[in-house]
Amino acid sequence: ATFLLLFTIGENMINRVLLLMSNKNITANKLTKELNLPNSAITEWKKGKAKPSVDALIKIADYFNVSVDYILERTDNPNINN
């Protein structure tokens, strides 16, 4: 299931991450350091050279207090329990 998930994530998924970063004034460098992700992760995702792992998606969702479904564009509601 993980394999399929990584290849079915919408291309605009990175836009959700960038929007969350922008809203909180978080740089890519700060996010990757705080989440212990590779320094180039955000750049690689933006360029389409890589996709975030399930672990990375969970870390980002937890960091911004949003659902993974929101990041994956399965909902427009960022709230976890609504």
CSV table of N, CA and C in Angstrom, one decimal:
chain,number,residue,atom,x,y,z
A,1,ALA,N,0.8,-1.2,0.0
A,1,ALA,CA,0.0,0.0,0.0
A,1,ALA,C,0.9,1.3,0.0
A,2,THR,N,2.0,1.2,0.7
A,2,THR,CA,2.9,2.4,0.8
A,2,THR,C,3.4,2.7,-0.6
A,3,PHE,N,3.8,1.7,-1.3
A,3,PHE,CA,4.3,1.8,-2.7
A,3,PHE,C,3.3,2.6,-3.6
A,4,LEU,N,2.1,2.2,-3.5
A,4,LEU,CA,1.1,2.8,-4.4
A,4,LEU,C,0.8,4.2,-3.9
A,5,LEU,N,0.8,4.5,-2.6
A,5,LEU,CA,0.6,5.8,-2.1
A,5,LEU,C,1.6,6.8,-2.6
A,6,LEU,N,2.9,6.4,-2.6
A,6,LEU,CA,3.9,7.3,-3.0
A,6,LEU,C,3.8,7.7,-4.5
A,7,PHE,N,3.2,6.9,-5.3
A,7,PHE,CA,3.0,7.2,-6.7
A,7,PHE,C,1.7,7.8,-7.1
A,8,THR,N,0.8,7.9,-6.1
A,8,THR,CA,-0.5,8.5,-6.4
A,8,THR,C,-0.7,9.8,-5.7
A,9,ILE,N,0.3,10.3,-5.0
A,9,ILE,CA,0.2,11.6,-4.4
A,9,ILE,C,0.1,12.7,-5.5
A,10,GLY,N,-0.8,13.6,-5.3
A,10,GLY,CA,-1.0,14.6,-6.4
A,10,GLY,C,0.2,15.5,-6.5
A,11,GLU,N,0.5,15.9,-7.7
A,11,GLU,CA,1.6,16.8,-7.9
A,11,GLU,C,1.5,18.1,-7.1
A,12,ASN,N,0.3,18.5,-6.9
A,12,ASN,CA,0.1,19.8,-6.1
A,12,ASN,C,0.2,19.6,-4.6
A,13,MET,N,0.5,18.4,-4.2
A,13,MET,CA,0.6,18.1,-2.8
A,13,MET,C,1.7,19.0,-2.2
A,14,ILE,N,2.8,19.3,-2.9
A,14,ILE,CA,3.8,20.1,-2.4
A,14,ILE,C,3.3,21.5,-2.1
A,15,ASN,N,2.3,21.9,-2.9
A,15,ASN,CA,1.8,23.3,-2.7
A,15,ASN,C,1.1,23.4,-1.4
A,16,ARG,N,0.5,22.3,-0.9
A,16,ARG,CA,-0.1,22.3,0.5
A,16,ARG,C,1.0,22.5,1.5
A,17,VAL,N,2.1,21.8,1.3
A,17,VAL,CA,3.2,22.0,2.3
A,17,VAL,C,3.8,23.4,2.2
A,18,LEU,N,4.0,23.9,1.0
A,18,LEU,CA,4.5,25.3,0.9
A,18,LEU,C,3.5,26.3,1.5
A,19,LEU,N,2.2,26.1,1.3
A,19,LEU,CA,1.2,27.0,1.9
A,19,LEU,C,1.3,27.0,3.4
A,20,LEU,N,1.4,25.8,4.0
A,20,LEU,CA,1.5,25.7,5.4
A,20,LEU,C,2.8,26.4,5.9
A,21,MET,N,3.9,26.2,5.2
A,21,MET,CA,5.2,26.8,5.6
A,21,MET,C,5.0,28.3,5.5
A,22,SER,N,4.4,28.8,4.4
A,22,SER,CA,4.3,30.3,4.2
A,22,SER,C,3.4,30.9,5.3
A,23,ASN,N,2.3,30.2,5.7
A,23,ASN,CA,1.4,30.7,6.7
A,23,ASN,C,2.1,30.8,8.1
A,24,LYS,N,3.0,30.0,8.3
A,24,LYS,CA,3.7,30.0,9.6
A,24,LYS,C,5.1,30.6,9.5
A,25,ASN,N,5.5,31.1,8.4
A,25,ASN,CA,6.8,31.7,8.1
A,25,ASN,C,7.9,30.7,8.5
A,26,ILE,N,7.8,29.5,8.0
A,26,ILE,CA,8.8,28.5,8.2
A,26,ILE,C,9.5,28.3,6.9
A,27,THR,N,10.8,28.3,6.9
A,27,THR,CA,11.7,28.1,5.8
A,27,THR,C,11.8,26.6,5.5
A,28,ALA,N,12.2,26.2,4.3
A,28,ALA,CA,12.4,24.8,4.0
A,28,ALA,C,13.6,24.3,4.9
A,29,ASN,N,14.6,25.1,5.1
A,29,ASN,CA,15.7,24.7,5.9
A,29,ASN,C,15.3,24.4,7.3
A,30,LYS,N,14.5,25.3,7.9
A,30,LYS,CA,14.0,25.1,9.3
A,30,LYS,C,13.2,23.9,9.4
A,31,LEU,N,12.3,23.7,8.4
A,31,LEU,CA,11.4,22.5,8.5
A,31,LEU,C,12.2,21.2,8.4
A,32,THR,N,13.1,21.1,7.4
A,32,THR,CA,13.8,19.9,7.3
A,32,THR,C,14.7,19.6,8.5
A,33,LYS,N,15.3,20.7,9.1
A,33,LYS,CA,16.1,20.5,10.3
A,33,LYS,C,15.2,20.0,11.5
A,34,GLU,N,14.1,20.7,11.7
A,34,GLU,CA,13.3,20.3,12.8
A,34,GLU,C,12.6,19.0,12.7
A,35,LEU,N,12.4,18.5,11.5
A,35,LEU,CA,11.8,17.2,11.3
A,35,LEU,C,12.8,16.1,10.9
A,36,ASN,N,14.1,16.5,11.0
A,36,ASN,CA,15.1,15.5,10.7
A,36,ASN,C,15.0,14.9,9.3
A,37,LEU,N,14.7,15.7,8.3
A,37,LEU,CA,14.6,15.3,6.9
A,37,LEU,C,15.8,15.7,6.2
A,38,PRO,N,16.1,15.1,5.1
A,38,PRO,CA,17.3,15.5,4.3
A,38,PRO,C,17.1,17.0,3.9
A,39,ASN,N,18.2,17.7,3.9
A,39,ASN,CA,18.2,19.2,3.6
A,39,ASN,C,17.6,19.5,2.3
A,40,SER,N,17.7,18.6,1.3
A,40,SER,CA,17.2,18.9,0.0
A,40,SER,C,15.8,18.3,-0.3
A,41,ALA,N,15.2,17.8,0.8
A,41,ALA,CA,13.9,17.2,0.6
A,41,ALA,C,12.8,18.1,-0.1
A,42,ILE,N,12.6,19.3,0.4
A,42,ILE,CA,11.6,20.2,-0.1
A,42,ILE,C,11.9,20.5,-1.6
A,43,THR,N,13.2,20.8,-1.8
A,43,THR,CA,13.6,21.1,-3.2
A,43,THR,C,13.3,20.0,-4.1
A,44,GLU,N,13.7,18.8,-3.7
A,44,GLU,CA,13.5,17.6,-4.5
A,44,GLU,C,12.0,17.3,-4.8
A,45,TRP,N,11.2,17.6,-3.8
A,45,TRP,CA,9.7,17.4,-4.0
A,45,TRP,C,9.2,18.4,-4.9
A,46,LYS,N,9.6,19.7,-4.8
A,46,LYS,CA,9.2,20.8,-5.7
A,46,LYS,C,9.5,20.5,-7.1
A,47,LYS,N,10.7,19.9,-7.3
A,47,LYS,CA,11.2,19.6,-8.7
A,47,LYS,C,10.6,18.3,-9.3
A,48,GLY,N,9.9,17.6,-8.4
A,48,GLY,CA,9.3,16.3,-8.9
A,48,GLY,C,10.4,15.2,-9.0
A,49,LYS,N,11.5,15.4,-8.4
A,49,LYS,CA,12.6,14.4,-8.4
A,49,LYS,C,12.4,13.4,-7.3
A,50,ALA,N,11.6,13.7,-6.4
A,50,ALA,CA,11.3,12.7,-5.3
A,50,ALA,C,9.9,13.0,-4.7
A,51,LYS,N,9.4,12.0,-4.0
A,51,LYS,CA,8.1,12.1,-3.3
A,51,LYS,C,8.4,11.9,-1.8
A,52,PRO,N,7.7,12.6,-1.0
A,52,PRO,CA,7.9,12.4,0.5
A,52,PRO,C,7.4,10.9,0.9
A,53,SER,N,8.2,10.4,1.8
A,53,SER,CA,7.8,9.1,2.4
A,53,SER,C,6.6,9.3,3.3
A,54,VAL,N,6.0,8.2,3.6
A,54,VAL,CA,4.8,8.2,4.5
A,54,VAL,C,5.2,8.8,5.8
A,55,ASP,N,6.4,8.4,6.3
A,55,ASP,CA,7.0,9.0,7.6
A,55,ASP,C,7.1,10.5,7.5
A,56,ALA,N,7.6,11.0,6.4
A,56,ALA,CA,7.8,12.5,6.2
A,56,ALA,C,6.4,13.1,6.2
A,57,LEU,N,5.4,12.5,5.5
A,57,LEU,CA,4.1,13.1,5.5
A,57,LEU,C,3.5,13.2,6.9
A,58,ILE,N,3.7,12.2,7.7
A,58,ILE,CA,3.1,12.2,9.1
A,58,ILE,C,3.9,13.2,9.9
A,59,LYS,N,5.2,13.3,9.8
A,59,LYS,CA,5.9,14.4,10.5
A,59,LYS,C,5.4,15.8,10.2
A,60,ILE,N,5.2,16.0,8.9
A,60,ILE,CA,4.8,17.3,8.4
A,60,ILE,C,3.4,17.6,8.9
A,61,ALA,N,2.5,16.7,8.8
A,61,ALA,CA,1.1,16.8,9.3
A,61,ALA,C,1.1,17.1,10.8
A,62,ASP,N,1.9,16.4,11.6
A,62,ASP,CA,2.0,16.6,13.0
A,62,ASP,C,2.6,18.0,13.3
A,63,TYR,N,3.6,18.3,12.6
A,63,TYR,CA,4.3,19.6,12.8
A,63,TYR,C,3.3,20.8,12.7
A,64,PHE,N,2.5,20.7,11.6
A,64,PHE,CA,1.5,21.8,11.3
A,64,PHE,C,0.2,21.6,11.9
A,65,ASN,N,0.0,20.5,12.6
A,65,ASN,CA,-1.3,20.1,13.3
A,65,ASN,C,-2.4,20.1,12.2
A,66,VAL,N,-2.2,19.4,11.1
A,66,VAL,CA,-3.2,19.2,10.1
A,66,VAL,C,-3.2,17.7,9.8
A,67,SER,N,-4.2,17.3,9.1
A,67,SER,CA,-4.3,15.8,8.8
A,67,SER,C,-3.5,15.5,7.5
A,68,VAL,N,-3.0,14.3,7.5
A,68,VAL,CA,-2.3,13.8,6.3
A,68,VAL,C,-3.2,13.9,5.1
A,69,ASP,N,-4.5,13.7,5.3
A,69,ASP,CA,-5.4,13.8,4.1
A,69,ASP,C,-5.4,15.2,3.6
A,70,TYR,N,-5.3,16.2,4.4
A,70,TYR,CA,-5.2,17.6,3.9
A,70,TYR,C,-3.9,17.8,3.0
A,71,ILE,N,-2.8,17.3,3.5
A,71,ILE,CA,-1.6,17.4,2.7
A,71,ILE,C,-1.7,16.6,1.4
A,72,LEU,N,-2.4,15.5,1.4
A,72,LEU,CA,-2.5,14.7,0.2
A,72,LEU,C,-3.6,15.1,-0.7
A,73,GLU,N,-4.3,16.2,-0.3
A,73,GLU,CA,-5.4,16.9,-1.1
A,73,GLU,C,-6.6,16.0,-1.2
A,74,ARG,N,-6.8,15.1,-0.2
A,74,ARG,CA,-8.0,14.3,-0.1
A,74,ARG,C,-9.1,15.1,0.6
A,75,THR,N,-8.8,16.2,1.2
A,75,THR,CA,-9.8,17.1,1.8
A,75,THR,C,-9.2,18.5,1.7
A,76,ASP,N,-10.1,19.5,1.8
A,76,ASP,CA,-9.7,20.9,1.8
A,76,ASP,C,-9.8,21.4,3.3
A,77,ASN,N,-10.2,20.5,4.2
A,77,ASN,CA,-10.3,20.9,5.6
A,77,ASN,C,-9.0,20.4,6.3
A,78,PRO,N,-8.2,21.4,6.8
A,78,PRO,CA,-7.0,21.1,7.4
A,78,PRO,C,-7.1,20.5,8.8
A,79,ASN,N,-8.3,20.6,9.4
A,79,ASN,CA,-8.5,20.2,10.8
A,79,ASN,C,-8.5,18.7,10.9
A,80,ILE,N,-7.9,18.2,11.9
A,80,ILE,CA,-7.7,16.7,12.1
A,80,ILE,C,-9.0,16.0,12.4
A,81,ASN,N,-9.8,16.5,13.2
A,81,ASN,CA,-11.0,15.8,13.7
A,81,ASN,C,-12.3,16.3,13.2
A,82,ASN,N,-12.3,17.1,12.1
A,82,ASN,CA,-13.6,17.7,11.6
A,82,ASN,C,-13.9,17.2,10.2
